[in-house]
Structure formats: C-alpha cells, structure tokens
PDB file of C-alpha atoms in Angstrom:
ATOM      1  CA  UNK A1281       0.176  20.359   3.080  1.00 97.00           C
ATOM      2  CA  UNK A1282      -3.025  18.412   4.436  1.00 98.00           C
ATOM      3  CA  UNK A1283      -3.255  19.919   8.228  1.00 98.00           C
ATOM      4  CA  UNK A1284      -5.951  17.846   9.136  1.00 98.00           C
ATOM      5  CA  UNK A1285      -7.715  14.320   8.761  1.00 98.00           C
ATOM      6  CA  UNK A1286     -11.053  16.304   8.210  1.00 98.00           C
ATOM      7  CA  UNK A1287      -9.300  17.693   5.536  1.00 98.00           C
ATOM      8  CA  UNK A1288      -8.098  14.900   3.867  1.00 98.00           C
ATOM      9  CA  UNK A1289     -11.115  13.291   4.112  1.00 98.00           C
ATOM     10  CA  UNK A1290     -12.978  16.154   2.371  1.00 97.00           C
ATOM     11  CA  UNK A1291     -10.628  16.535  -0.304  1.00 97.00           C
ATOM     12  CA  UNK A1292     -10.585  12.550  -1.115  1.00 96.00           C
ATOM     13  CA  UNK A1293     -14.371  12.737  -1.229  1.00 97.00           C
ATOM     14  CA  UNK A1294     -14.899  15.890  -3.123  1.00 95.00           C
ATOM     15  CA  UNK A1295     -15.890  16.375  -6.737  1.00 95.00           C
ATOM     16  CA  UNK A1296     -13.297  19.055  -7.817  1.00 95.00           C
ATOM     17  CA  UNK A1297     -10.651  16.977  -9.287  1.00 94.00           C
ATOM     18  CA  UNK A1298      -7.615  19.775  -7.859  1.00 93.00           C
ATOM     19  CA  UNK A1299      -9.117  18.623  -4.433  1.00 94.00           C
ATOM     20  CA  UNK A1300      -8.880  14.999  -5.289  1.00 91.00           C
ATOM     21  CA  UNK A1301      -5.610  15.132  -6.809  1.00 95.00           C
ATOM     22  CA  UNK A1302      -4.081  17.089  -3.021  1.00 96.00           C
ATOM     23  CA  UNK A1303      -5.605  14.260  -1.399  1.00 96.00           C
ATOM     24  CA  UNK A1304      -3.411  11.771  -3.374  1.00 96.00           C
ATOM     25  CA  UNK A1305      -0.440  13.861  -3.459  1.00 97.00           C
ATOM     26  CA  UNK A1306       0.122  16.298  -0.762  1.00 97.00           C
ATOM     27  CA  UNK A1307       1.705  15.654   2.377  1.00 98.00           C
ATOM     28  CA  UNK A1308       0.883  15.256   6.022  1.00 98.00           C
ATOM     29  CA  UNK A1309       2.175  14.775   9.262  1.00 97.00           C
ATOM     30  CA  UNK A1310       2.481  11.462  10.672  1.00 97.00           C
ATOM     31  CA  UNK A1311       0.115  12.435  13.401  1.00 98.00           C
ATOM     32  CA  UNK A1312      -2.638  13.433  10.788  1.00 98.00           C
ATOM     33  CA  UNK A1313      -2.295  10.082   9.095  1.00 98.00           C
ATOM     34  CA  UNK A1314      -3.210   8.372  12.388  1.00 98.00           C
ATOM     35  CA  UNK A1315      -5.626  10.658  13.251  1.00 98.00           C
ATOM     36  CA  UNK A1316      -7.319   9.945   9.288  1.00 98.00           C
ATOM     37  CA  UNK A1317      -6.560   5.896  10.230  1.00 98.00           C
ATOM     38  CA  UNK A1318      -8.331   5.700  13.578  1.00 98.00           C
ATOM     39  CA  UNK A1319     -11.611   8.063  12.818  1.00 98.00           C
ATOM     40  CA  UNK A1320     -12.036   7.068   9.590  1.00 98.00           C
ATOM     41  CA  UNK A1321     -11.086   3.682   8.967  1.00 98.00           C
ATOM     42  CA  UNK A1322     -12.331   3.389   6.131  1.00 97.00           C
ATOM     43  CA  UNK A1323     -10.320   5.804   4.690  1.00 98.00           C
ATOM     44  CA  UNK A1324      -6.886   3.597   5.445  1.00 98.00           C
ATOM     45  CA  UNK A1325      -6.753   2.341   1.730  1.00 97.00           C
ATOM     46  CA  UNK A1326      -6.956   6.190   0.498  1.00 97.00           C
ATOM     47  CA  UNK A1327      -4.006   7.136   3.235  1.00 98.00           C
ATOM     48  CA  UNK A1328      -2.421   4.411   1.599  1.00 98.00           C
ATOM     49  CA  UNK A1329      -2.734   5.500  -1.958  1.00 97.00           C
ATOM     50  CA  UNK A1330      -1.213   9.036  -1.332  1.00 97.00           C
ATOM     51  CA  UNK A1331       2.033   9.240  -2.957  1.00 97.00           C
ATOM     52  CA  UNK A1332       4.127  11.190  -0.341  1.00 97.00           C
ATOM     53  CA  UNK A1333       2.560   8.939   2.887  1.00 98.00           C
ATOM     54  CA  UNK A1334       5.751   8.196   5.147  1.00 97.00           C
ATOM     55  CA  UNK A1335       7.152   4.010   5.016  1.00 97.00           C
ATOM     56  CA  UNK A1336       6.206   4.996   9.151  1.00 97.00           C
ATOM     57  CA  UNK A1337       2.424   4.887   8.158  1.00 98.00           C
ATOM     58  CA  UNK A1338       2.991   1.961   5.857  1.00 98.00           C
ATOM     59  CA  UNK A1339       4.566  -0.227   8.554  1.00 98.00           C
ATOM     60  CA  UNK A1340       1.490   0.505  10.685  1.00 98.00           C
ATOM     61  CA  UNK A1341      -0.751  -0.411   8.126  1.00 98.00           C
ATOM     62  CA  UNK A1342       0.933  -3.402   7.035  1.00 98.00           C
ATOM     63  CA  UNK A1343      -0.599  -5.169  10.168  1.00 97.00           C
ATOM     64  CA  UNK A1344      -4.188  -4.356   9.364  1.00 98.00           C
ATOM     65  CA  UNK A1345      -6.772  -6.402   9.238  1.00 97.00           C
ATOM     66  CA  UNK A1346      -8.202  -5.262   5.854  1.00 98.00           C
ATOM     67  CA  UNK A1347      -6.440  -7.221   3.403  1.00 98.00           C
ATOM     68  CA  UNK A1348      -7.415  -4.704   0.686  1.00 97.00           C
ATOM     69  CA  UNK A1349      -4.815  -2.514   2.825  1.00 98.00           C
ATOM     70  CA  UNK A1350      -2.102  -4.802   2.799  1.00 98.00           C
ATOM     71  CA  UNK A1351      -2.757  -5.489  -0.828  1.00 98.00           C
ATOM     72  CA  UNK A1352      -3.017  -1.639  -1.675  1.00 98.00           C
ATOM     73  CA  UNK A1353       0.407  -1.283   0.249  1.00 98.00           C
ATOM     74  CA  UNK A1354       2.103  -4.526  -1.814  1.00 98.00           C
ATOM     75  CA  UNK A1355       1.379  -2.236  -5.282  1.00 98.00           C
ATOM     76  CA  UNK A1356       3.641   0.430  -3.525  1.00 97.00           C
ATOM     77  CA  UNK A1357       7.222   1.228  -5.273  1.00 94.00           C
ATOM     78  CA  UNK A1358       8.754   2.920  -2.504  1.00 95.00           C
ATOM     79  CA  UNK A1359       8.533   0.224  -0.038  1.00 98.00           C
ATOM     80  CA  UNK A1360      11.911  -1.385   1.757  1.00 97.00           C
ATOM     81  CA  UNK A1361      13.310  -4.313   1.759  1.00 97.00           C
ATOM     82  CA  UNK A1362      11.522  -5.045   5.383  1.00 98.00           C
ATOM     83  CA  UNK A1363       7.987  -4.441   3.942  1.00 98.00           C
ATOM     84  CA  UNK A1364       8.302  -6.480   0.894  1.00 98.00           C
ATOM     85  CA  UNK A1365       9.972  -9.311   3.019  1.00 98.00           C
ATOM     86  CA  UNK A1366       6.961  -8.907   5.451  1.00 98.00           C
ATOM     87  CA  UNK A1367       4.009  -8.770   2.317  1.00 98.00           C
ATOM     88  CA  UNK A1368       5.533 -11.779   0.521  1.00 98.00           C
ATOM     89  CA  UNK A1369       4.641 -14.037   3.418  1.00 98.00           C
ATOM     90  CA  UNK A1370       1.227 -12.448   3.852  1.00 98.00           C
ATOM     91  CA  UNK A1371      -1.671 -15.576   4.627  1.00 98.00           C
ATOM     92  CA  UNK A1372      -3.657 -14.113   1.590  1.00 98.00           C
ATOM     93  CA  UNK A1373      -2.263 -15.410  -1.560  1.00 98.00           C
ATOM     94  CA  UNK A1374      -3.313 -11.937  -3.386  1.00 98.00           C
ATOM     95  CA  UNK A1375      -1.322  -9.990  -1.457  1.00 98.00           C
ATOM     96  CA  UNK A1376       1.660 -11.935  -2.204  1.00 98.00           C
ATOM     97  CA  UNK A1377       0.779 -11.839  -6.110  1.00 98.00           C
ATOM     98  CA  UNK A1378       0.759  -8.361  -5.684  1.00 98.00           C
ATOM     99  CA  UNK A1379       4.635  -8.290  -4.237  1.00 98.00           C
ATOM    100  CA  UNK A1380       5.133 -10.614  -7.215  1.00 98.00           C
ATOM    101  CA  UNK A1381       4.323  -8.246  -9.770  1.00 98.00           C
ATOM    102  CA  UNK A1382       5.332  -5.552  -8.169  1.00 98.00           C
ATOM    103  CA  UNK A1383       8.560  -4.011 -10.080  1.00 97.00           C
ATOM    104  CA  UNK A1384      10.275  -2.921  -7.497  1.00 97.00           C
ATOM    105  CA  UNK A1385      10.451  -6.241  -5.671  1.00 98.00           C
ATOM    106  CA  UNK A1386      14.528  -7.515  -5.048  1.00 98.00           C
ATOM    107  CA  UNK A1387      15.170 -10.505  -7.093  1.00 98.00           C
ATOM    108  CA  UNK A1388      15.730 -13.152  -3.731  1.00 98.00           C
ATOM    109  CA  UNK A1389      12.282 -12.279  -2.398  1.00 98.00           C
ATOM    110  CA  UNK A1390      10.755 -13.223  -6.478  1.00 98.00           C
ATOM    111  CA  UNK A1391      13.122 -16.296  -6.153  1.00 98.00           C
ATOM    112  CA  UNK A1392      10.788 -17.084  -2.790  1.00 98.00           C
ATOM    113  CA  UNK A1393       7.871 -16.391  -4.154  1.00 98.00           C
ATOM    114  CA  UNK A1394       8.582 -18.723  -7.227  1.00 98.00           C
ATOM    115  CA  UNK A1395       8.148 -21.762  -4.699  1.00 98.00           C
ATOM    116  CA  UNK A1396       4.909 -19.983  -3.200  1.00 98.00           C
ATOM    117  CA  UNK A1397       2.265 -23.079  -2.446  1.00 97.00           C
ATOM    118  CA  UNK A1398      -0.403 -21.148  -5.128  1.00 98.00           C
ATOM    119  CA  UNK A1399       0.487 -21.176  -8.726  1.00 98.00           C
ATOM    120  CA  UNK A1400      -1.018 -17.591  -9.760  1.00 98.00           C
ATOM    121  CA  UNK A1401       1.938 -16.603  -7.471  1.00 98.00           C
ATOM    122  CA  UNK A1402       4.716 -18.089  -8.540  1.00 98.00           C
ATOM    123  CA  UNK A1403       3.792 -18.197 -12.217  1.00 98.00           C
ATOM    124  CA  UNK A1404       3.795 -14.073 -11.336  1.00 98.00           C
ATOM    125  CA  UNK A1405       7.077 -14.599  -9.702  1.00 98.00           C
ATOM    126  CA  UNK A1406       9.015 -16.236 -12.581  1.00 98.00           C
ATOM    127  CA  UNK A1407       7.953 -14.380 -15.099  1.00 98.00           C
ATOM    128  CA  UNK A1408       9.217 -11.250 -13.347  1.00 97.00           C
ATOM    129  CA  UNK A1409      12.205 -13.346 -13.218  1.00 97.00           C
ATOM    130  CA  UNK A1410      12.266 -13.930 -16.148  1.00 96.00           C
ATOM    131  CA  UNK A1411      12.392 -10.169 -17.710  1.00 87.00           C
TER     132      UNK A1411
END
C-alpha cells in the first residue's frame, strides 16, 4: 500500500519498473490521493491512471480544470453510471469521444452521444452501437 503522496510520487517517477508498476497498481488512502492532488498537481493524471484509485477520487477529479484529467478519467472501465452521464456532456468534444469509445459506456448514454453536435463523436458513438 502507497502510505504517502511522496511516495507515490517517487515511485511514478522512478526508473525501476517494480516501482513504476506499485505506482499504477497499489492502493492508497483517500487522504493520500488528495494529499498527491493538491501538492503535486501535476501528478492528477498519474492518480488517475492507478488501477485501484477509489470512484471518490474520480468524482473529485472529474471537475478539474485539466481536460487531459477528465479525458484520462473518460478511458476508465470502472466508472458509474453518474460519471459517464457527467463526461458525456463534458464542453470538450474529446472528452466525450473518449466516453464514446469507451466499452463500458451503457447503451442510452451512446444513443446521446450519437446526436452529439461534432461528428468524430457520434460517428464513435454509432459504431459502438453498432457492435
């Protein structure tokens, strides 16, 4: 378990690829997360990317500024039905291409996204319906 956000931080940016791999698999409190999020912002995307980080931490994030957040959150399998709802109306148009491909997306939310104003979108969207 990552006990710290100094940790994590030194085992994302380390060479050793066991230390690398912890960083993008092992767990940590929610409170480590935050602390990772708010003293090293630009390790959000990377908090993101872990495999085990809680839907908590993902709700958080899914207000960020950083659209490379949001869009790093939208390639996510594990999210809910609230956070797909909430990243297939995203204002950037890549972050809702990103819900459309995304398999785990529930069928009504591709149907919306199949009327989306850009095209790369809902071409993305219908051919997931599609399958």
């Amino acid at each position: 378990m990552i006990i710290s956000a100094e940790e994590f931080v030194k085992l994302r940016e380390s060479e050793n690829p066991d230390e690398y791999q912890r960083a993008a698999c092992e767990e940590a409190s929610d409170d480590v997360w935050m602390k990772v999020i708010y003293n090293y912002p630009d390790m959000k995307k990377w908090v993101v990317y872990n495999k085990t980080v809680p839907l908590s931490v993902l709700y958080f994030l899914s207000d960020d500024s950083d659209s490379s957040v949001r869009s790093a959150i939208a390639d996510k399998r594990k999210l809910d039905r609230a956070l797909f709802e909430k990243l297939s109306k995203d204002k950037v148009d890549t972050i809702r291409h990103r819900i459309a491909v995304n398999k785990k997306t529930p069928k009504d939310i591709l149907k919306v996204l199949s009327c989306d104003e850009e095209e790369f979108v809902r071409n993305a969207a219908l051919k997931r319906l599609a399958r």
